[in-house]
Tab-separated table of C-alpha atoms in Angstrom:
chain	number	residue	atom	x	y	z
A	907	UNK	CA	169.668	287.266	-127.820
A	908	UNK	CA	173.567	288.460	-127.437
A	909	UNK	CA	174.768	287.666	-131.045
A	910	UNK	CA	178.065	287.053	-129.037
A	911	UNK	CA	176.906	284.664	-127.193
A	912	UNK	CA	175.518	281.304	-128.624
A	913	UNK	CA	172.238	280.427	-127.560
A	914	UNK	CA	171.484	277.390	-124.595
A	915	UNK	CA	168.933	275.487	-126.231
A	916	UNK	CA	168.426	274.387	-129.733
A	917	UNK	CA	165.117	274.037	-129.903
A	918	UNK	CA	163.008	271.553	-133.011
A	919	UNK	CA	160.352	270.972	-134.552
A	920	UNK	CA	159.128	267.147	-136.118
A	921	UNK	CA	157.794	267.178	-138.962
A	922	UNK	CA	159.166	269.714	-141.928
A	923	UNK	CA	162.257	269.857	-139.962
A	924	UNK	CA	164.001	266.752	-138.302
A	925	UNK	CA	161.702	264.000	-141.081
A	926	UNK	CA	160.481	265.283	-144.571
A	927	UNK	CA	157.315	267.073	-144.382
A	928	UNK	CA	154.033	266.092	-144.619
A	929	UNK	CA	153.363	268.801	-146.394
A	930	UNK	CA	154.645	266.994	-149.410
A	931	UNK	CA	152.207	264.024	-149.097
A	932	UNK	CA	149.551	266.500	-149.367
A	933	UNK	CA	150.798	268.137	-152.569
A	934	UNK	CA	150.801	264.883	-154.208
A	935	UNK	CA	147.527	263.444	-152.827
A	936	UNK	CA	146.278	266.463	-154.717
A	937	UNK	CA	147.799	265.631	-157.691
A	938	UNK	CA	147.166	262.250	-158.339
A	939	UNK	CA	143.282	263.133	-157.366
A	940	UNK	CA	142.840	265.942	-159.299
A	941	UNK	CA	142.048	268.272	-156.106
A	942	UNK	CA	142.975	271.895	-156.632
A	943	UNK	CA	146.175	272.708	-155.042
A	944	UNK	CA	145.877	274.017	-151.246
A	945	UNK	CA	142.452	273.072	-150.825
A	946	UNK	CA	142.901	270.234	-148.396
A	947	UNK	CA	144.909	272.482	-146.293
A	948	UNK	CA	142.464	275.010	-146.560
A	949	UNK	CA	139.819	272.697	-145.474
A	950	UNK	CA	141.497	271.965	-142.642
A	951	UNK	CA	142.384	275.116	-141.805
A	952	UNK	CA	138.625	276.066	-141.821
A	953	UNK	CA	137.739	273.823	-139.480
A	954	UNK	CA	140.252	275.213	-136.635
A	955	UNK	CA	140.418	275.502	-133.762
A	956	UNK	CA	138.165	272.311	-132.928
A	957	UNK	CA	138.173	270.371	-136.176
A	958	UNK	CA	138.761	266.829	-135.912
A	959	UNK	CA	142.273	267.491	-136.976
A	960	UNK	CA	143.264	269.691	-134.215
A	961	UNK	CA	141.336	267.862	-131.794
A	962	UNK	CA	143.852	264.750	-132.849
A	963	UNK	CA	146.529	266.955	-132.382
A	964	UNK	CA	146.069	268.024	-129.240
A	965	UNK	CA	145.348	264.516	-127.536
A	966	UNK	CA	141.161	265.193	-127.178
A	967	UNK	CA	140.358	262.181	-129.284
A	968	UNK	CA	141.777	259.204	-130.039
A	969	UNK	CA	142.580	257.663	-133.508
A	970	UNK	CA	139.506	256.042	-134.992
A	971	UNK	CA	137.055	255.382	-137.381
A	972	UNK	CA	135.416	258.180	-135.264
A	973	UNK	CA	138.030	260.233	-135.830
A	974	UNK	CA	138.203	259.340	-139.557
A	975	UNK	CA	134.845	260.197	-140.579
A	976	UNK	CA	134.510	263.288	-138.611
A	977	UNK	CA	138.383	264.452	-140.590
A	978	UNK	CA	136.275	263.595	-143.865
A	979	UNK	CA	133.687	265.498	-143.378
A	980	UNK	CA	136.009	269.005	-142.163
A	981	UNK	CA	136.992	268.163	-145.870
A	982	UNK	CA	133.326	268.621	-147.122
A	983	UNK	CA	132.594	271.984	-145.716
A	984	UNK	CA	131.301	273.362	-148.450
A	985	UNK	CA	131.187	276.848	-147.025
A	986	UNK	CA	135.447	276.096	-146.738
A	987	UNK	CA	134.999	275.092	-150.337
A	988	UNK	CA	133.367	278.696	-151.792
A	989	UNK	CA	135.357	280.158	-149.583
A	990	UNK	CA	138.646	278.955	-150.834
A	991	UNK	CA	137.767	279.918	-154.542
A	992	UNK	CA	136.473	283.205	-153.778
A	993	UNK	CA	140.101	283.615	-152.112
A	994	UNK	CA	141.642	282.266	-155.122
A	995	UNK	CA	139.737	284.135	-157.492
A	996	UNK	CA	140.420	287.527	-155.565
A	997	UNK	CA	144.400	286.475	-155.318
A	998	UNK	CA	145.003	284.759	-158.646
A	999	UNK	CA	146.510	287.848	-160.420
A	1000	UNK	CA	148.910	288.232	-157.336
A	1001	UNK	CA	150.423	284.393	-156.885
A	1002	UNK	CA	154.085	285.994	-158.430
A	1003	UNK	CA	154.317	288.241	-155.961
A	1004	UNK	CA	152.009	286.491	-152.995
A	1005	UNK	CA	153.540	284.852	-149.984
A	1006	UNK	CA	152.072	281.114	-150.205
A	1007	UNK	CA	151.489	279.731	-146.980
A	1008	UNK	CA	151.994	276.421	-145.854
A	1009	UNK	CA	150.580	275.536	-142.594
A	1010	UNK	CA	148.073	272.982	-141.275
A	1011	UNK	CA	144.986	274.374	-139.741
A	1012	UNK	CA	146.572	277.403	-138.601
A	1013	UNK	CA	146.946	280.928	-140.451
A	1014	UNK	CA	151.037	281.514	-141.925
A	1015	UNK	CA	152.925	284.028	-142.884
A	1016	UNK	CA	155.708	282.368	-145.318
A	1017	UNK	CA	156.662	283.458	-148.678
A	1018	UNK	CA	158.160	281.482	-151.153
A	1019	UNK	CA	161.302	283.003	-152.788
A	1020	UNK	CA	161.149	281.987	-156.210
A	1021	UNK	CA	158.468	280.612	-158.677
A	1022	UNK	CA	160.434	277.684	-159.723
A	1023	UNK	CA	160.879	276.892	-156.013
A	1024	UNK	CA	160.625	272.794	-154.733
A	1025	UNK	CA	162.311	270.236	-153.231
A	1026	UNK	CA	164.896	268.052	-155.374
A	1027	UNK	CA	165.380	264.404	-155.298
A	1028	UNK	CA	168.091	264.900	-152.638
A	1029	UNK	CA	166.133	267.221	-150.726
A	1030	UNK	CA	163.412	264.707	-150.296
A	1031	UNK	CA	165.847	261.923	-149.465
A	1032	UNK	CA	165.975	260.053	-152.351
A	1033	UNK	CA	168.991	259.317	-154.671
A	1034	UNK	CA	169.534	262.191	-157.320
A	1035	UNK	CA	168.064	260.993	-161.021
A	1036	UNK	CA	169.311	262.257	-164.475
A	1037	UNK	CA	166.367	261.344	-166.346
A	1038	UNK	CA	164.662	264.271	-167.431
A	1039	UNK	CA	161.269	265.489	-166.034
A	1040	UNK	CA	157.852	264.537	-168.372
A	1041	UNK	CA	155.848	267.175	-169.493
A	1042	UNK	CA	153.510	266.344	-166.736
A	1043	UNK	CA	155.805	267.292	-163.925
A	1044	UNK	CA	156.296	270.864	-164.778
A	1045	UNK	CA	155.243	274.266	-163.006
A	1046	UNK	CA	152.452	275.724	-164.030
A	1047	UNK	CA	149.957	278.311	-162.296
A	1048	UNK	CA	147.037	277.772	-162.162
A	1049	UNK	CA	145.966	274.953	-159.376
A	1050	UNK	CA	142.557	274.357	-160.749
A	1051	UNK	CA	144.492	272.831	-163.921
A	1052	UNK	CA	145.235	269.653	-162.342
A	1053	UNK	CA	148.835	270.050	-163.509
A	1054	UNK	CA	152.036	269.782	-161.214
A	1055	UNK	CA	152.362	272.868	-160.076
A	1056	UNK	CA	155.357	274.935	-158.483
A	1057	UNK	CA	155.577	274.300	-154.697
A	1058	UNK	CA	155.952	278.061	-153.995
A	1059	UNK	CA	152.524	278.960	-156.152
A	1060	UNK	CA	150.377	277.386	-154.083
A	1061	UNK	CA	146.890	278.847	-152.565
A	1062	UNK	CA	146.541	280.410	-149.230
A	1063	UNK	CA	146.215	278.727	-146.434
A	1064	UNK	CA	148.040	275.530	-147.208
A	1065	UNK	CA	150.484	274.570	-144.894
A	1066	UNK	CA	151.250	271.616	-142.718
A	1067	UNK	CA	152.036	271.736	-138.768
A	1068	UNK	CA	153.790	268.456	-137.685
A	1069	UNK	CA	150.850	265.958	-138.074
A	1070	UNK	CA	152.807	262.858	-136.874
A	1071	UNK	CA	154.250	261.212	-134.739
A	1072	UNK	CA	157.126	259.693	-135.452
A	1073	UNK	CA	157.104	257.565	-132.477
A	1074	UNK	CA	157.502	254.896	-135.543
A	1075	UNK	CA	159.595	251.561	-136.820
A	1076	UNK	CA	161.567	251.621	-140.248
A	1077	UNK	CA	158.417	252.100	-142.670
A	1078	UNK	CA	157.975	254.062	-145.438
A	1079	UNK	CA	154.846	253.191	-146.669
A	1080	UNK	CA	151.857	251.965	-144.684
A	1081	UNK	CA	150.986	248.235	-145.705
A	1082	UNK	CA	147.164	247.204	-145.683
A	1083	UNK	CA	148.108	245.447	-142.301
A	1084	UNK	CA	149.537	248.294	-140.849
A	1085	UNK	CA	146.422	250.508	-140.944
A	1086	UNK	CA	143.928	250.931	-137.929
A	1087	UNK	CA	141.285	249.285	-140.150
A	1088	UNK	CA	140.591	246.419	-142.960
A	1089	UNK	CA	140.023	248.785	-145.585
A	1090	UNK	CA	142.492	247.466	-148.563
A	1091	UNK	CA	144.347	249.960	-150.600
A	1092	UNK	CA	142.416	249.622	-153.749
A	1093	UNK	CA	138.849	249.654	-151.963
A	1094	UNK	CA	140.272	253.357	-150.418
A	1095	UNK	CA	141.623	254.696	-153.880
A	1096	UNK	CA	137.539	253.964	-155.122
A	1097	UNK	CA	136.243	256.247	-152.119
A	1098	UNK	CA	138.830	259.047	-153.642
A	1099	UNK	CA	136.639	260.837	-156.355
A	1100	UNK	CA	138.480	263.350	-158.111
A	1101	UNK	CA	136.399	266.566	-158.561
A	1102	UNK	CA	134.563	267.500	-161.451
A	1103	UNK	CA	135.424	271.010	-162.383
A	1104	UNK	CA	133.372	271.253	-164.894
A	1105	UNK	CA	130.404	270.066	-162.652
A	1106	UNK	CA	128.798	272.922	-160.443
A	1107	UNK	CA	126.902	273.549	-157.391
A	1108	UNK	CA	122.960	274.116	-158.645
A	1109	UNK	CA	122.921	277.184	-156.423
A	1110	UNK	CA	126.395	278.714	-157.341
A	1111	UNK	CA	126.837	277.862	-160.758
A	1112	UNK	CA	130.213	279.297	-160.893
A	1113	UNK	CA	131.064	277.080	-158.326
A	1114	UNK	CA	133.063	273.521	-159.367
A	1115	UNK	CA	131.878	270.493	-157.364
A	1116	UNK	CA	133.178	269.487	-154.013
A	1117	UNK	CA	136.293	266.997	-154.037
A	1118	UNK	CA	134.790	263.940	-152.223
A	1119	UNK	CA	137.786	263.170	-150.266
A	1120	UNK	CA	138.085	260.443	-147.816
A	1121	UNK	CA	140.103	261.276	-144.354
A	1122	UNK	CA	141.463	257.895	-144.080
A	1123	UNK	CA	143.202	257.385	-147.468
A	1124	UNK	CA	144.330	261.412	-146.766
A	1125	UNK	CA	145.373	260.309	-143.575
A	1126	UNK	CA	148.140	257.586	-144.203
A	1127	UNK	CA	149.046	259.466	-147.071
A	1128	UNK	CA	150.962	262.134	-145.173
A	1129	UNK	CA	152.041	260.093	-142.487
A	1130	UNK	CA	153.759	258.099	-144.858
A	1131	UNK	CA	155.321	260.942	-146.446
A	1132	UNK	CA	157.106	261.585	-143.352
A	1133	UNK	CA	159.144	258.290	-142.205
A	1134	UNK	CA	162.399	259.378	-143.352
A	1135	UNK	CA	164.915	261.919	-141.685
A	1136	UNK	CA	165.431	264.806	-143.492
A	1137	UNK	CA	168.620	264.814	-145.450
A	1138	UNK	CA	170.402	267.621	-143.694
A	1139	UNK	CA	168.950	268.382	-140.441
A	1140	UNK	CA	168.620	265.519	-139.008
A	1141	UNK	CA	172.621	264.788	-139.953
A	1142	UNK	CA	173.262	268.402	-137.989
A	1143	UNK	CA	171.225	266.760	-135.117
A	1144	UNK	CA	173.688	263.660	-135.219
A	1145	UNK	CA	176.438	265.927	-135.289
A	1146	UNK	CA	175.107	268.373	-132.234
A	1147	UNK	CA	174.457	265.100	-130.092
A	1148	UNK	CA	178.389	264.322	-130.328
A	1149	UNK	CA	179.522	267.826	-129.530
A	1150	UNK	CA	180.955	268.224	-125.737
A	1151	UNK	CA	179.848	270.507	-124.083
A	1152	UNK	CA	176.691	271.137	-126.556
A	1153	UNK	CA	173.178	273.202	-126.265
A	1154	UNK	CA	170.472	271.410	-124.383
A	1155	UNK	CA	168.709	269.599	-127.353
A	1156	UNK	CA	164.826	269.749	-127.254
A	1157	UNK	CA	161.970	268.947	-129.590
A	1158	UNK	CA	158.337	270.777	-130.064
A	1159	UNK	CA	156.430	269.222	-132.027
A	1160	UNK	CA	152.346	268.953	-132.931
A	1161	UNK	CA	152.260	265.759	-132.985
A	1162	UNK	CA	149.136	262.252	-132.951
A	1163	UNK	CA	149.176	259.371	-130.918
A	1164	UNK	CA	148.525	256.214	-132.683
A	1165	UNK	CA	146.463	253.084	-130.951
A	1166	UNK	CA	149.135	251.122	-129.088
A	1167	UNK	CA	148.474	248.279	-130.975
A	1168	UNK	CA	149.869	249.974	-134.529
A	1169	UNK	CA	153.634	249.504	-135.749
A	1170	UNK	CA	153.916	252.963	-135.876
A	1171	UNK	CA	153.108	253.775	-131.848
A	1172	UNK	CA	156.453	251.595	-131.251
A	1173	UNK	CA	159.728	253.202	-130.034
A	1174	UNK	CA	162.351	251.309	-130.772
A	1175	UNK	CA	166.023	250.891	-130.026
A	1176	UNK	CA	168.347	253.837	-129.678
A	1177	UNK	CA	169.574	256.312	-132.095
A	1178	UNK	CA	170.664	255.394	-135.335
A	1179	UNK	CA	175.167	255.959	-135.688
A	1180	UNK	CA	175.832	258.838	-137.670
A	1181	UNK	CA	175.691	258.784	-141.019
A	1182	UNK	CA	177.854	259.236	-143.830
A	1183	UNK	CA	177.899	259.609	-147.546
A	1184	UNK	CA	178.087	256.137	-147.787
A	1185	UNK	CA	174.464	255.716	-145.994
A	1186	UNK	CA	171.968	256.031	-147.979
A	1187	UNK	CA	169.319	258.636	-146.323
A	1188	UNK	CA	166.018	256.033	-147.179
A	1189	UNK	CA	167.437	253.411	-144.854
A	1190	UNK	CA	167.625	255.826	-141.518
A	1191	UNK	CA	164.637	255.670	-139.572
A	1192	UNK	CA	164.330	258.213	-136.853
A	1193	UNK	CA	162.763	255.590	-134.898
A	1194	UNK	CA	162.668	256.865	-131.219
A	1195	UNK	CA	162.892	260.672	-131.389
A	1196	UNK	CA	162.802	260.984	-127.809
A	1197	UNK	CA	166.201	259.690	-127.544
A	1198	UNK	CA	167.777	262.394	-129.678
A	1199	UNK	CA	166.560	264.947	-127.166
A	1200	UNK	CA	167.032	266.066	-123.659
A	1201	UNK	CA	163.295	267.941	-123.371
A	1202	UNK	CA	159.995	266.760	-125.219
A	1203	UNK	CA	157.475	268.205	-125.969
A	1204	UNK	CA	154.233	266.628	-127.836
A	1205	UNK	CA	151.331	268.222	-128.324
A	1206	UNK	CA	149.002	265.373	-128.127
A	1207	UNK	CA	150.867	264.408	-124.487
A	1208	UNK	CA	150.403	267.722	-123.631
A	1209	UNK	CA	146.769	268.767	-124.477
A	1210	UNK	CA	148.292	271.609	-126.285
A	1211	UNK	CA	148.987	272.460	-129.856
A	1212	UNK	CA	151.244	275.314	-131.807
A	1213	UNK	CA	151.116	277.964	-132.544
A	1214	UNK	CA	149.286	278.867	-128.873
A	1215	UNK	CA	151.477	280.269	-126.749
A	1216	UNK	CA	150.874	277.978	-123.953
A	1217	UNK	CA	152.547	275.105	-125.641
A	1218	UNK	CA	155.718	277.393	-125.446
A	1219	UNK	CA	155.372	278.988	-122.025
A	1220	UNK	CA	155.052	275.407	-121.106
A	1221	UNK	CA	158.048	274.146	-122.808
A	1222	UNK	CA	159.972	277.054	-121.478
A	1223	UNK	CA	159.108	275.834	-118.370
A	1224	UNK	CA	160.381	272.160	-118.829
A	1225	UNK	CA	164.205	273.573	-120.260
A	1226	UNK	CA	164.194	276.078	-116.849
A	1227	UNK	CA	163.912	272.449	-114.920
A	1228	UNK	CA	165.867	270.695	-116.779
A	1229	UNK	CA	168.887	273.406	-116.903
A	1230	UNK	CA	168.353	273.682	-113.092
A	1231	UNK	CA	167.843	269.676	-112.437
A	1232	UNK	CA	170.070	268.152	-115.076
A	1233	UNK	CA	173.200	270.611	-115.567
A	1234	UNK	CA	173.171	272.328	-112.304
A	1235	UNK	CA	172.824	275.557	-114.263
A	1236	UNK	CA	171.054	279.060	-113.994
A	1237	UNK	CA	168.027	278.102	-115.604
A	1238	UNK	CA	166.470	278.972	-119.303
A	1239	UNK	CA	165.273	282.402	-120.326
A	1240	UNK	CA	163.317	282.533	-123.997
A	1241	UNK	CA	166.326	284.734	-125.439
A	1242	UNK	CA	168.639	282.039	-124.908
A	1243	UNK	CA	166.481	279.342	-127.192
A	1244	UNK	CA	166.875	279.186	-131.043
A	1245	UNK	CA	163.619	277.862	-132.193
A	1246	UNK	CA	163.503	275.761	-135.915
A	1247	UNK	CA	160.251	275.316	-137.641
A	1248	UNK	CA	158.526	275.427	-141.219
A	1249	UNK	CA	155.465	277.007	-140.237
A	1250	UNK	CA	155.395	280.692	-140.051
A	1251	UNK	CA	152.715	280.984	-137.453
A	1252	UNK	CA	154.900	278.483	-135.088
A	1253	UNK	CA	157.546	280.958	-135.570
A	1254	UNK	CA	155.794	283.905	-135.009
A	1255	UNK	CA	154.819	283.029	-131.611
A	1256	UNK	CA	158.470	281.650	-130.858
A	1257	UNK	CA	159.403	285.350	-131.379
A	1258	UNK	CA	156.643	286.682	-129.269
A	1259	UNK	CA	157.326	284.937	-126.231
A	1260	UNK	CA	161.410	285.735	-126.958
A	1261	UNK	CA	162.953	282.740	-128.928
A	1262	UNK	CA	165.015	283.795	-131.603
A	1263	UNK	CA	163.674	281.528	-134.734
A	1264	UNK	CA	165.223	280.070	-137.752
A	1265	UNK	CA	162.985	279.383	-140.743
A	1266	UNK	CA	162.591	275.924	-142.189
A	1267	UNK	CA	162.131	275.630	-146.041
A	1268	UNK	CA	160.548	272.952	-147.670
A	1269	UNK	CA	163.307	271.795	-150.493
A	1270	UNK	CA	165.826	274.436	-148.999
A	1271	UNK	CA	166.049	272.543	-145.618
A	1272	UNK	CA	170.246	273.043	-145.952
A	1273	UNK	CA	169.728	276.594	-145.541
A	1274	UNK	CA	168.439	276.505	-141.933
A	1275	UNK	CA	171.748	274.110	-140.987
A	1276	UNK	CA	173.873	277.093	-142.305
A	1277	UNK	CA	171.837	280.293	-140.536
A	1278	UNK	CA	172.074	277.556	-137.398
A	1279	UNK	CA	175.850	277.090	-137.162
A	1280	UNK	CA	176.219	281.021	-137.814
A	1281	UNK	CA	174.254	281.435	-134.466
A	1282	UNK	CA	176.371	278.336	-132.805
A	1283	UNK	CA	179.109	279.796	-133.629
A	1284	UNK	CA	182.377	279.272	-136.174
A	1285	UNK	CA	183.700	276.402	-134.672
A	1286	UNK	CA	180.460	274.146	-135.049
A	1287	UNK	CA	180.202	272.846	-138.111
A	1288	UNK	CA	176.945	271.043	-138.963
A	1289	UNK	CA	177.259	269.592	-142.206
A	1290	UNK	CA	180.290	267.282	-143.527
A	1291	UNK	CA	182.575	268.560	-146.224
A	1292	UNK	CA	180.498	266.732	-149.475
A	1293	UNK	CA	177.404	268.930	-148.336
A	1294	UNK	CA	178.857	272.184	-147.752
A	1295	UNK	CA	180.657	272.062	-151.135
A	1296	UNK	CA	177.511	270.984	-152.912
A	1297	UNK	CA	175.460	273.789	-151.086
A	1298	UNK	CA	177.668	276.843	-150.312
C-alpha cells in the first residue's frame, strides 16, 4: 500500500476487536475449573478443520444439543490431551521468551510482549477499581498450578477466532431462560469436574486425568464474555461512521448463528449515539453490527471460515461491488484494505492475499486505534482527548 495514500477500506474483525474477546471467557472458565491454562483452546484446535466448533462456524450445523455434545466430546480427545502436555513439557523452559498464541481452532503466530501482560479493568470495559489484587489473582507460570496466571504465558495453541455472533440484545450474561435448553445454571456447574492432577491415566502414568468439561456450560461462557463493545475500538468505529467523506467500513468476522427463537439471534434498532466519557462502556450494546458497516461478511452466512483464503478472496469481491455499485468508484484492490484482527493466523492470510494488517491485542486494544489513525492519516483522530492523554 502507498504509505501516502490512506487506504479505501477499513476492514474488522468481531470478536477481540469491535466487542471484548472471547478469549477472556475462556481464561476464566479455566480458572474457576481448575483446567490447565490453554487446554480448551488446544482441544479445539485439535479437532480442526471439521470439529464441531468449526463446523458451527462455518454454518454446516446448526446450534443444538447435537451440536453441544459433539463440542464436548472435541474437549475429551484424549490424544489432544497427551498431546498438549507433551507440548508443554517440551516448551515449559521457553514460556519467557515463547510467542503464546491465542487463536481458536486455528494455528497463530502472536507473541506476547511482556510477562506481566493483561487486560485492565478499563480495558475490559469495566470501571477502574483501587482495591488491591488478592494473592490469588497474581501471575504465576506454571498453568498446571491452577493459579491466575499472566495472559501472555499461556500454552500454545490457545487462541480465540470470533466465536459469536453478536447479532444480540443488551445482555451481558445469559439467564437460565435465555439458553437453547432447560439446563439451570447450578445443574451445569455439577457437569463441570475440575481435573484431578494428581489422578493419572493407568496407561500413561505421567499423564494427569482428562478435564471432564461440558460444551454447553463452555459455550455460554464465552459468548457472554463478549456482549460489550470494546472500550476503544468500537468508540474509533463511532467516530469513522461520522467522518465525511470516510473509508468504506466493512466487517469479517467468524462468526455462529443462534436458533431464531433465542434473544441473542435478534437485531435490534440502529446504532447506539456516540459515546462519551460520561457513558459508561457496560451499558452500550453493539446490538445490530450490520448497521455499523457498509460490507458483511459472516462466516456462518457464508459457509466459510478464517483464516482460509477464500473467506477473503470472497470479501474482496463484495468491497469491488460495492465501490463500483454504491460510490460509483474504481473498484477495491487488496492493497487498498487495512485489515484489524487479534488472531495472527487471520492476519497472516490478510497479508498474503495483499491487505495491509494491524494487530489487535488483547488488554492493549488502544494501540491498534493509534497504528490505525497513523495509516488514516493526521487529520483523523480516533480517540477523544481523555483517552489519548491517558494512553499516549
Amino acid at each position: 500500500m502507498n504509505p501516502q495514500k490512506p487506504p479505501k477500506v477499513v476492514l474488522f474483525d468481531i470478536g477481540g476487536v469491535c466487542v471484548l474477546s472471547p478469549f477472556q471467557g475462556i481464561i476464566d472458565f479455566e480458572r474457576k475449573h481448575g483446567i490447565p491454562t490453554g487446554w480448551i483452546n488446544h482441544a479445539i484446535r485439535s479437532s480442526s478443520p471439521n470439529g464441531y466448533w468449526q463446523c458451527l462456524e462455518r454454518g454446516e450445523i446448526k446450534m443444538d444439543a447435537d451440536f453441544f455434545k459433539g463440542f464436548t466430546t472435541d474437549l475429551k480427545n484424549i490424544n489432544a490431551w497427551q498431546g498438549f502436555h507433551t507440548s508443554f513439557r517440551s516448551e515449559k523452559k521457553q514460556l519467557k521468551d515463547t510467542a503464546n498464541p491465542s487463536q481458536l481452532g486455528d494455528h497463530v503466530s502472536l507473541k506476547a510482549e511482556t510477562a506481566d501482560s493483561k487486560p485492565t479493568d478499563q480495558d475490559r470495559g469495566a470501571q477502574p477499581t483501587t482495591s488491591s489484587p488478592s494473592s490469588s489473582e497474581q501471575p504465576i507460570d506454571d498453568p498446571e498450578s491452577g493459579e491466575r496466571p499472566s495472559l501472555s504465558k499461556l500454552a500454545k495453541d490457545t487462541t480465540i477466532g470470533d466465536p459469536v455472533s453478536i447479532e444480540s440484545e443488551d445482555v451481558v450474561e445469559p439467564s437460565s431462560k435465555d439458553k437453547l435448553h432447560t439446563k439451570s445454571a447450578s445443574e451445569a456447574e455439577e457437569t463441570i469436574v475440575a481435573p484431578s492432577l494428581s489422578s493419572t491415566d493407568s496407561s500413561n502414568p505421567s499423564l494427569p486425568a482428562l478435564p471432564q468439561i461440558d460444551g454447553e456450560s463452555l459455550f455460554w461462557a464465552m459468548m457472554s464474555a463478549s456482549r460489550s463493545p470494546d472500550p476503544y475500538i468500537f468508540p474509533a468505529l463511532e467516530r469513522l461512521l461520522k467522518q465525511n467523506p470516510r473509508p468504506i467500513l466493512a466487517a469479517l468476522s467468524n462468526t455462529v448463528i443462534y436458533p431464531p427463537d433465542h434473544p441473542w439471534s435478534k437485531e435490534i434498532g440502529s446504532p447506539p449515539s456516540s459515546s462519551s466519557a460520561n457513558t459508561p462502556l457496560p451499558h452500550l450494546s453493539f446490538s445490530n453490527p450490520r448497521s455499523y458497516f457498509d460490507v458483511y461478511v459472516a462466516s456462518a452466512e457464508v459457509g466459510m471460515r478464517k483464516p482460509h483464503r477464500n473467506i477473503y478472496e470472497f470479501t474482496i469481491q463484495c468491497l469491488d461491488e460495492f465501490d463500483k455499485k454504491e460510490r460509483g468508484g474504481q473498484g477495491i484492490k487488496p492493497d487498498e484494505i487495512v485489515f484489524l484482527d487479534d488472531i495472527g493466523e487471520n492476519l497472516k492470510t490478510g497479508k498474503e492475499v495483499g491487505m495491509k494488517t494491524i494487530r489487535v491485542q488483547l488488554g492493549k486494544t488502544w494501540r491498534a486505534v493509534k497504528e490505525l489513525e497513523g495509516i488514516l492519516g493526521e487529520e483523523m483522530e480516533l480517540m477523544d482527548e481523555r483517552t489519548r492523554r491517558a494512553k499516549l
